[in-house]
Amino acid sequence: MKIVEVISSLDSRGGAEVFLISLIKKMQEKNEVYLVSLYDGIDSSFKAEIDKYKIKYFSCHKRKKIDFKAGRVLKRIIDNINPDIINFHLSFLATYYLAFGMKKNKWKLVETFHSIPGHDISKINNYLRKKYIKRHLLSFIGISDQITESAIKQFGDIDIKTIYNGIEIHDHGCNKQCSHLKEYDFICVANMLPVKNHSLLIETFKLFLNRFPNSNLLLVGGGPLLDANKNLSSQLGISDHISFSGFASNPKEFYKKSRFFVLTSKREGNPISILEAMSYGLPIIAPNVGGIPDIVKDGQNGKLFGVDSKEELLNCLSEIYTNKKLAEKISKNNVVESNKYSINLTSERYIEYFNHIIS
């Protein structure tokens, strides 16, 4: 099978981008796979993986807003490849429309929803999506049950399948709560964007320190709110208890050094960071939103709290921090549970679905 995977940009290590590179690496073992980015920017760690695994990579050299030239470049790339499947992630349809309009082509077009449809997408892309659906030119993948259900509710009778994100599972050695390896009590791995809601975590951790003054927190990630979050921790007088790593191309060493994983996002799909943390045996503390409750069962492999609820988050932090038996049980559960999210299985499910669409 000849597959083109498309992403808006590879200039930062977001969850969708990290997942896509892992998916391509696995799929190209048995298929002919190409990677197309609309924009030129590319994170150095992605560039290293593309080179190492000899991924066939193209850029459309897109500029901001509507770019007719990028549409022509995309058309030339796709015509030369002549794929069976074009699977795109994040905003893409406006550029595709400039290249091919609404006509039916040999290949099948598949969009992977990484969040609830309608979030983080331009009006023109949403308009085009409905037009392509009406002409039966577009199929979908939802990365969580809730995302799939929301898409059906919003768009009606569409061809869609739920396929959870996958991660590369390695032998992590000591996945249990091995205290001699742990430098940090809590770790959060997320780019510092408004939707990730770091301010809630920092403000709640201030309250947590009133109960447990010797605890600490590691924030892994960069982004536009990095300085603001540093300033907030300083204003609250807790800078000595919060470490900021900045961007990390591979956070695995940080997972190994941490006891618990916490996320405070206002909305999420099927977070790669949670799956990675689970594979290292970290109990998860996360908001009950999006696709998170599909993978985090309260009391089994983590604790869930209400979005934006400082009180519930504080209680979850306190319970997981003090209840050693619960933490050990969750840690063991997560090592086992994470095997369900192997990129090997995810890749197989993508290929099965592509074959279904083609046939």
CSV table of C-alpha atoms in Angstrom, one decimal:
chain,number,residue,atom,x,y,z
A,1,MET,CA,0.0,0.0,0.0
A,2,LYS,CA,1.2,3.5,-0.8
A,3,ILE,CA,0.4,6.0,2.0
A,4,VAL,CA,0.9,9.7,2.3
A,5,GLU,CA,0.8,11.1,5.9
A,6,VAL,CA,0.3,14.8,6.1
A,7,ILE,CA,0.9,17.2,9.1
A,8,SER,CA,0.6,21.0,9.2
A,9,SER,CA,4.0,21.5,10.7
A,10,LEU,CA,6.9,19.6,12.5
A,11,ASP,CA,8.5,22.6,14.1
A,12,SER,CA,7.5,21.6,17.7
A,13,ARG,CA,7.1,18.3,19.5
A,14,GLY,CA,3.4,18.2,20.1
A,15,GLY,CA,1.6,14.9,20.8
A,16,ALA,CA,0.2,14.6,17.3
A,17,GLU,CA,3.6,15.2,15.7
A,18,VAL,CA,5.4,12.7,18.0
A,19,PHE,CA,2.7,10.1,17.3
A,20,LEU,CA,2.8,10.6,13.6
A,21,ILE,CA,6.6,10.0,13.3
A,22,SER,CA,6.3,6.8,15.4
A,23,LEU,CA,3.4,5.6,13.2
A,24,ILE,CA,5.3,6.2,10.0
A,25,LYS,CA,8.4,4.4,11.3
A,26,LYS,CA,6.2,1.4,12.0
A,27,MET,CA,4.0,1.5,8.9
A,28,GLN,CA,6.9,1.8,6.4
A,29,GLU,CA,8.2,-1.6,7.5
A,30,LYS,CA,5.6,-3.2,5.2
A,31,ASN,CA,4.3,-0.3,3.2
A,32,GLU,CA,5.5,2.6,1.0
A,33,VAL,CA,5.0,5.7,3.2
A,34,TYR,CA,5.6,9.4,2.5
A,35,LEU,CA,5.6,12.3,5.0
A,36,VAL,CA,4.3,15.7,3.8
A,37,SER,CA,4.4,18.9,5.9
A,38,LEU,CA,2.7,22.0,4.9
A,39,TYR,CA,5.2,24.3,6.5
A,40,ASP,CA,9.0,24.2,6.3
A,41,GLY,CA,9.9,24.4,10.0
A,42,ILE,CA,11.1,21.1,11.5
A,43,ASP,CA,12.3,20.3,15.0
A,44,SER,CA,15.9,18.9,15.1
A,45,SER,CA,14.8,15.7,16.8
A,46,PHE,CA,12.3,15.0,14.1
A,47,LYS,CA,14.9,15.8,11.4
A,48,ALA,CA,17.2,13.3,13.1
A,49,GLU,CA,14.5,10.5,13.1
A,50,ILE,CA,13.6,11.3,9.4
A,51,ASP,CA,17.2,10.9,8.4
A,52,LYS,CA,17.9,7.8,10.6
A,53,TYR,CA,14.8,5.9,9.4
A,54,LYS,CA,15.0,7.2,5.8
A,55,ILE,CA,11.5,8.6,5.9
A,56,LYS,CA,10.6,10.1,2.5
A,57,TYR,CA,9.8,13.7,3.5
A,58,PHE,CA,8.4,16.6,1.5
A,59,SER,CA,7.4,20.2,2.4
A,60,CYS,CA,4.9,22.4,0.6
A,61,HIS,CA,6.7,25.5,1.7
A,62,LYS,CA,3.4,27.0,2.8
A,63,ARG,CA,3.0,30.6,4.0
A,64,LYS,CA,0.4,31.8,6.5
A,65,LYS,CA,-3.2,32.1,5.4
A,66,ILE,CA,-4.3,31.0,1.9
A,67,ASP,CA,-1.3,30.0,-0.3
A,68,PHE,CA,-2.1,29.1,-3.9
A,69,LYS,CA,1.5,28.2,-4.5
A,70,ALA,CA,1.5,25.7,-1.7
A,71,GLY,CA,-1.5,24.1,-3.3
A,72,ARG,CA,0.3,23.7,-6.5
A,73,VAL,CA,3.3,22.2,-4.7
A,74,LEU,CA,1.1,19.8,-2.9
A,75,LYS,CA,-0.6,18.8,-6.2
A,76,ARG,CA,2.8,18.0,-7.8
A,77,ILE,CA,3.9,15.9,-4.8
A,78,ILE,CA,0.7,13.9,-4.7
A,79,ASP,CA,0.5,13.4,-8.4
A,80,ASN,CA,4.1,12.1,-8.5
A,81,ILE,CA,3.5,9.7,-5.6
A,82,ASN,CA,0.0,8.6,-6.8
A,83,PRO,CA,-0.9,7.1,-3.4
A,84,ASP,CA,-3.7,4.8,-2.3
A,85,ILE,CA,-4.3,6.7,0.9
A,86,ILE,CA,-3.8,10.3,2.1
A,87,ASN,CA,-4.1,10.4,5.9
A,88,PHE,CA,-3.9,13.9,7.3
A,89,HIS,CA,-3.5,15.2,10.9
A,90,LEU,CA,-4.6,18.7,11.9
A,91,SER,CA,-5.5,21.6,9.6
A,92,PHE,CA,-5.0,20.6,5.9
A,93,LEU,CA,-8.2,20.7,3.8
A,94,ALA,CA,-7.8,24.3,2.6
A,95,THR,CA,-4.5,23.5,1.0
A,96,TYR,CA,-5.8,20.2,-0.4
A,97,TYR,CA,-8.8,22.1,-1.9
A,98,LEU,CA,-6.5,24.5,-3.7
A,99,ALA,CA,-4.7,21.4,-5.2
A,100,PHE,CA,-7.6,19.2,-6.1
A,101,GLY,CA,-10.9,20.9,-5.6
A,102,MET,CA,-13.8,18.7,-4.9
A,103,LYS,CA,-13.2,16.1,-7.6
A,104,LYS,CA,-12.9,12.4,-6.8
A,105,ASN,CA,-9.5,10.9,-7.2
A,106,LYS,CA,-7.9,7.5,-7.1
A,107,TRP,CA,-6.8,7.8,-3.5
A,108,LYS,CA,-8.9,7.8,-0.4
A,109,LEU,CA,-8.8,10.8,1.9
A,110,VAL,CA,-8.7,10.1,5.7
A,111,GLU,CA,-8.6,12.7,8.5
A,112,THR,CA,-7.4,11.7,12.0
A,113,PHE,CA,-9.2,13.7,14.7
A,114,HIS,CA,-6.8,14.5,17.5
A,115,SER,CA,-9.4,16.5,19.5
A,116,ILE,CA,-13.1,17.2,19.5
A,117,PRO,CA,-14.1,18.3,16.0
A,118,GLY,CA,-14.5,22.1,15.8
A,119,HIS,CA,-11.7,22.8,18.3
A,120,ASP,CA,-8.5,24.4,17.0
A,121,ILE,CA,-9.5,24.5,13.3
A,122,SER,CA,-10.3,27.4,11.0
A,123,LYS,CA,-13.8,28.1,9.8
A,124,ILE,CA,-12.8,27.5,6.2
A,125,ASN,CA,-11.4,24.0,7.0
A,126,ASN,CA,-14.6,23.1,8.9
A,127,TYR,CA,-16.7,24.3,6.0
A,128,LEU,CA,-14.6,22.3,3.5
A,129,ARG,CA,-14.8,19.2,5.7
A,130,LYS,CA,-18.6,19.3,5.5
A,131,LYS,CA,-18.5,19.6,1.7
A,132,TYR,CA,-16.1,16.6,1.4
A,133,ILE,CA,-18.4,14.6,3.7
A,134,LYS,CA,-21.4,15.5,1.6
A,135,ARG,CA,-19.6,14.2,-1.5
A,136,HIS,CA,-18.5,11.0,0.3
A,137,LEU,CA,-14.8,11.9,-0.3
A,138,LEU,CA,-13.6,11.8,3.3
A,139,SER,CA,-13.3,9.2,6.0
A,140,PHE,CA,-12.2,9.6,9.6
A,141,ILE,CA,-10.2,8.2,12.5
A,142,GLY,CA,-11.0,9.3,16.1
A,143,ILE,CA,-8.3,8.8,18.7
A,144,SER,CA,-10.8,8.3,21.5
A,145,ASP,CA,-14.4,7.0,21.9
A,146,GLN,CA,-15.6,10.5,22.9
A,147,ILE,CA,-14.0,12.1,19.9
A,148,THR,CA,-15.6,9.5,17.6
A,149,GLU,CA,-19.0,10.0,19.2
A,150,SER,CA,-18.7,13.7,19.0
A,151,ALA,CA,-17.8,13.5,15.3
A,152,ILE,CA,-20.9,11.3,14.6
A,153,LYS,CA,-23.1,13.7,16.5
A,154,GLN,CA,-21.7,16.7,14.6
A,155,PHE,CA,-21.5,15.3,11.1
A,156,GLY,CA,-24.0,12.4,11.0
A,157,ASP,CA,-23.5,9.2,9.2
A,158,ILE,CA,-19.8,9.2,8.4
A,159,ASP,CA,-17.2,6.5,7.9
A,160,ILE,CA,-15.2,6.7,11.1
A,161,LYS,CA,-13.2,4.3,13.3
A,162,THR,CA,-11.8,4.7,16.8
A,163,ILE,CA,-8.0,4.0,16.9
A,164,TYR,CA,-6.1,4.9,20.0
A,165,ASN,CA,-2.8,6.6,19.8
A,166,GLY,CA,0.3,4.3,20.2
A,167,ILE,CA,3.7,4.7,21.6
A,168,GLU,CA,7.0,2.8,21.3
A,169,ILE,CA,7.2,0.3,24.1
A,170,HIS,CA,10.7,-0.4,25.4
A,171,ASP,CA,12.1,-2.4,28.3
A,172,HIS,CA,12.1,0.3,30.9
A,173,GLY,CA,13.8,-1.7,33.6
A,174,CYS,CA,12.6,-0.5,36.9
A,175,ASN,CA,9.0,0.7,36.3
A,176,LYS,CA,7.8,0.4,39.9
A,177,GLN,CA,8.0,3.1,42.5
A,178,CYS,CA,11.8,2.7,43.0
A,179,SER,CA,12.4,5.5,45.4
A,180,HIS,CA,16.2,5.5,44.9
A,181,LEU,CA,15.7,6.5,41.3
A,182,LYS,CA,13.3,9.4,41.9
A,183,GLU,CA,14.4,13.0,41.9
A,184,TYR,CA,10.9,14.5,41.4
A,185,ASP,CA,7.6,13.8,43.0
A,186,PHE,CA,5.4,15.1,40.2
A,187,ILE,CA,6.1,15.6,36.5
A,188,CYS,CA,4.1,17.3,33.8
A,189,VAL,CA,5.1,16.9,30.2
A,190,ALA,CA,3.2,19.5,28.0
A,191,ASN,CA,4.0,22.4,25.8
A,192,MET,CA,3.2,25.7,27.6
A,193,LEU,CA,0.1,26.8,25.8
A,194,PRO,CA,-3.2,28.2,27.3
A,195,VAL,CA,-5.1,25.0,26.7
A,196,LYS,CA,-2.6,23.0,28.9
A,197,ASN,CA,-3.6,25.2,31.9
A,198,HIS,CA,-0.2,25.2,33.7
A,199,SER,CA,-1.4,28.1,35.9
A,200,LEU,CA,-3.9,25.8,37.6
A,201,LEU,CA,-1.2,23.2,38.4
A,202,ILE,CA,1.3,25.8,39.7
A,203,GLU,CA,-1.4,27.6,41.9
A,204,THR,CA,-2.6,24.2,43.2
A,205,PHE,CA,0.9,23.1,43.9
A,206,LYS,CA,1.4,26.1,46.1
A,207,LEU,CA,-1.5,24.8,48.3
A,208,PHE,CA,0.0,21.3,48.1
A,209,LEU,CA,3.2,22.6,49.6
A,210,ASN,CA,1.4,23.9,52.6
A,211,ARG,CA,0.6,20.2,53.4
A,212,PHE,CA,3.8,18.6,52.1
A,213,PRO,CA,6.6,21.3,52.2
A,214,ASN,CA,9.3,18.9,51.0
A,215,SER,CA,7.7,18.0,47.7
A,216,ASN,CA,8.7,19.1,44.2
A,217,LEU,CA,7.4,19.4,40.7
A,218,LEU,CA,9.1,19.1,37.3
A,219,LEU,CA,7.5,20.9,34.3
A,220,VAL,CA,8.8,19.6,30.9
A,221,GLY,CA,8.0,21.7,27.9
A,222,GLY,CA,8.5,25.0,26.2
A,223,GLY,CA,6.3,27.4,24.4
A,224,PRO,CA,4.9,31.0,24.6
A,225,LEU,CA,3.8,30.7,28.3
A,226,LEU,CA,7.1,29.4,29.6
A,227,ASP,CA,8.3,32.8,31.0
A,228,ALA,CA,4.8,33.6,32.4
A,229,ASN,CA,4.7,30.2,34.3
A,230,LYS,CA,8.2,30.8,35.7
A,231,ASN,CA,7.1,34.3,36.8
A,232,LEU,CA,3.9,32.8,38.4
A,233,SER,CA,6.0,30.3,40.4
A,234,SER,CA,8.3,33.1,41.5
A,235,GLN,CA,5.4,35.4,42.5
A,236,LEU,CA,3.9,32.5,44.6
A,237,GLY,CA,7.3,32.0,46.3
A,238,ILE,CA,7.6,28.4,45.2
A,239,SER,CA,10.4,28.6,42.6
A,240,ASP,CA,12.6,26.4,44.8
A,241,HIS,CA,10.1,23.6,44.5
A,242,ILE,CA,9.4,23.8,40.7
A,243,SER,CA,11.9,22.9,38.0
A,244,PHE,CA,11.5,24.0,34.4
A,245,SER,CA,13.3,21.8,31.8
A,246,GLY,CA,12.2,23.7,28.6
A,247,PHE,CA,11.7,21.7,25.4
A,248,ALA,CA,12.8,18.1,25.7
A,249,SER,CA,13.2,16.0,22.5
A,250,ASN,CA,13.0,12.8,24.5
A,251,PRO,CA,11.5,13.0,28.0
A,252,LYS,CA,12.1,9.4,28.9
A,253,GLU,CA,14.9,10.2,31.4
A,254,PHE,CA,12.5,12.6,33.2
A,255,TYR,CA,9.9,9.9,33.5
A,256,LYS,CA,12.4,7.6,35.1
A,257,LYS,CA,13.3,10.2,37.7
A,258,SER,CA,9.7,11.0,38.7
A,259,ARG,CA,7.1,9.3,40.9
A,260,PHE,CA,3.8,10.6,39.5
A,261,PHE,CA,2.5,12.2,36.3
A,262,VAL,CA,0.1,15.1,36.3
A,263,LEU,CA,-1.7,16.9,33.5
A,264,THR,CA,-4.2,19.9,33.9
A,265,SER,CA,-5.4,20.5,30.3
A,266,LYS,CA,-8.7,22.1,29.6
A,267,ARG,CA,-9.2,19.7,26.7
A,268,GLU,CA,-7.4,16.7,25.3
A,269,GLY,CA,-7.7,13.8,22.9
A,270,ASN,CA,-5.6,10.8,23.7
A,271,PRO,CA,-2.4,12.3,25.1
A,272,ILE,CA,0.9,10.7,24.2
A,273,SER,CA,2.4,12.0,27.4
A,274,ILE,CA,-0.1,10.0,29.5
A,275,LEU,CA,0.6,6.8,27.5
A,276,GLU,CA,4.4,7.4,27.9
A,277,ALA,CA,4.1,8.0,31.6
A,278,MET,CA,2.0,4.9,32.0
A,279,SER,CA,4.6,2.8,30.3
A,280,TYR,CA,7.1,3.9,32.9
A,281,GLY,CA,4.7,2.9,35.7
A,282,LEU,CA,3.8,6.4,36.8
A,283,PRO,CA,0.3,6.8,38.3
A,284,ILE,CA,-1.6,9.4,36.4
A,285,ILE,CA,-3.4,12.5,37.7
A,286,ALA,CA,-5.4,14.1,34.9
A,287,PRO,CA,-8.7,16.0,34.2
A,288,ASN,CA,-11.8,14.1,33.4
A,289,VAL,CA,-12.0,15.5,29.8
A,290,GLY,CA,-11.8,14.4,26.2
A,291,GLY,CA,-10.3,11.0,25.6
A,292,ILE,CA,-8.5,10.9,29.0
A,293,PRO,CA,-11.3,8.8,30.9
A,294,ASP,CA,-11.1,6.3,28.0
A,295,ILE,CA,-7.5,5.4,29.2
A,296,VAL,CA,-7.4,6.5,32.8
A,297,LYS,CA,-9.8,4.7,35.1
A,298,ASP,CA,-10.1,6.4,38.5
A,299,GLY,CA,-8.4,4.3,41.2
A,300,GLN,CA,-7.1,1.7,38.7
A,301,ASN,CA,-4.3,3.6,36.8
A,302,GLY,CA,-4.7,7.1,38.1
A,303,LYS,CA,-6.9,9.7,39.6
A,304,LEU,CA,-9.3,12.0,37.7
A,305,PHE,CA,-10.4,15.5,38.7
A,306,GLY,CA,-12.9,18.0,37.3
A,307,VAL,CA,-11.5,20.4,34.7
A,308,ASP,CA,-10.3,23.7,36.3
A,309,SER,CA,-11.1,22.3,39.8
A,310,LYS,CA,-8.3,23.4,42.1
A,311,GLU,CA,-9.9,21.6,45.1
A,312,GLU,CA,-10.3,18.3,43.3
A,313,LEU,CA,-6.8,18.5,41.9
A,314,LEU,CA,-5.3,19.2,45.3
A,315,ASN,CA,-7.2,16.2,46.8
A,316,CYS,CA,-5.9,13.9,44.0
A,317,LEU,CA,-2.3,15.1,44.5
A,318,SER,CA,-2.6,14.5,48.2
A,319,GLU,CA,-4.2,11.0,47.9
A,320,ILE,CA,-1.7,9.7,45.4
A,321,TYR,CA,1.2,11.2,47.3
A,322,THR,CA,0.3,9.7,50.7
A,323,ASN,CA,-1.3,6.4,49.8
A,324,LYS,CA,1.6,4.1,49.0
A,325,LYS,CA,-0.4,1.0,48.5
A,326,LEU,CA,-2.6,2.7,46.0
A,327,ALA,CA,0.4,4.2,44.2
A,328,GLU,CA,2.1,0.7,44.0
A,329,LYS,CA,-1.1,-0.9,42.7
A,330,ILE,CA,-1.5,1.8,40.0
A,331,SER,CA,2.1,1.6,39.0
A,332,LYS,CA,1.9,-2.1,38.3
A,333,ASN,CA,-1.4,-1.7,36.5
A,334,ASN,CA,0.0,1.0,34.2
A,335,VAL,CA,3.1,-1.1,33.1
A,336,VAL,CA,0.7,-3.8,32.0
A,337,GLU,CA,-2.0,-1.5,30.6
A,338,SER,CA,0.5,0.5,28.5
A,339,ASN,CA,1.1,-2.6,26.3
A,340,LYS,CA,-2.4,-2.0,24.9
A,341,TYR,CA,-1.1,1.2,23.4
A,342,SER,CA,1.9,-0.2,21.5
A,343,ILE,CA,2.6,1.6,18.2
A,344,ASN,CA,2.7,-1.9,16.7
A,345,LEU,CA,-1.0,-2.5,17.4
A,346,THR,CA,-1.9,1.0,16.4
A,347,SER,CA,-0.1,0.7,13.1
A,348,GLU,CA,-1.9,-2.6,12.4
A,349,ARG,CA,-5.3,-1.0,13.0
A,350,TYR,CA,-4.5,2.0,10.8
A,351,ILE,CA,-3.5,-0.4,7.9
A,352,GLU,CA,-6.6,-2.6,8.5
A,353,TYR,CA,-8.8,0.5,8.3
A,354,PHE,CA,-7.1,1.8,5.2
A,355,ASN,CA,-7.7,-1.6,3.5
A,356,HIS,CA,-11.3,-1.4,4.5
A,357,ILE,CA,-11.7,2.1,2.9
A,358,ILE,CA,-9.9,1.0,-0.3
A,359,SER,CA,-12.0,-2.1,-0.7
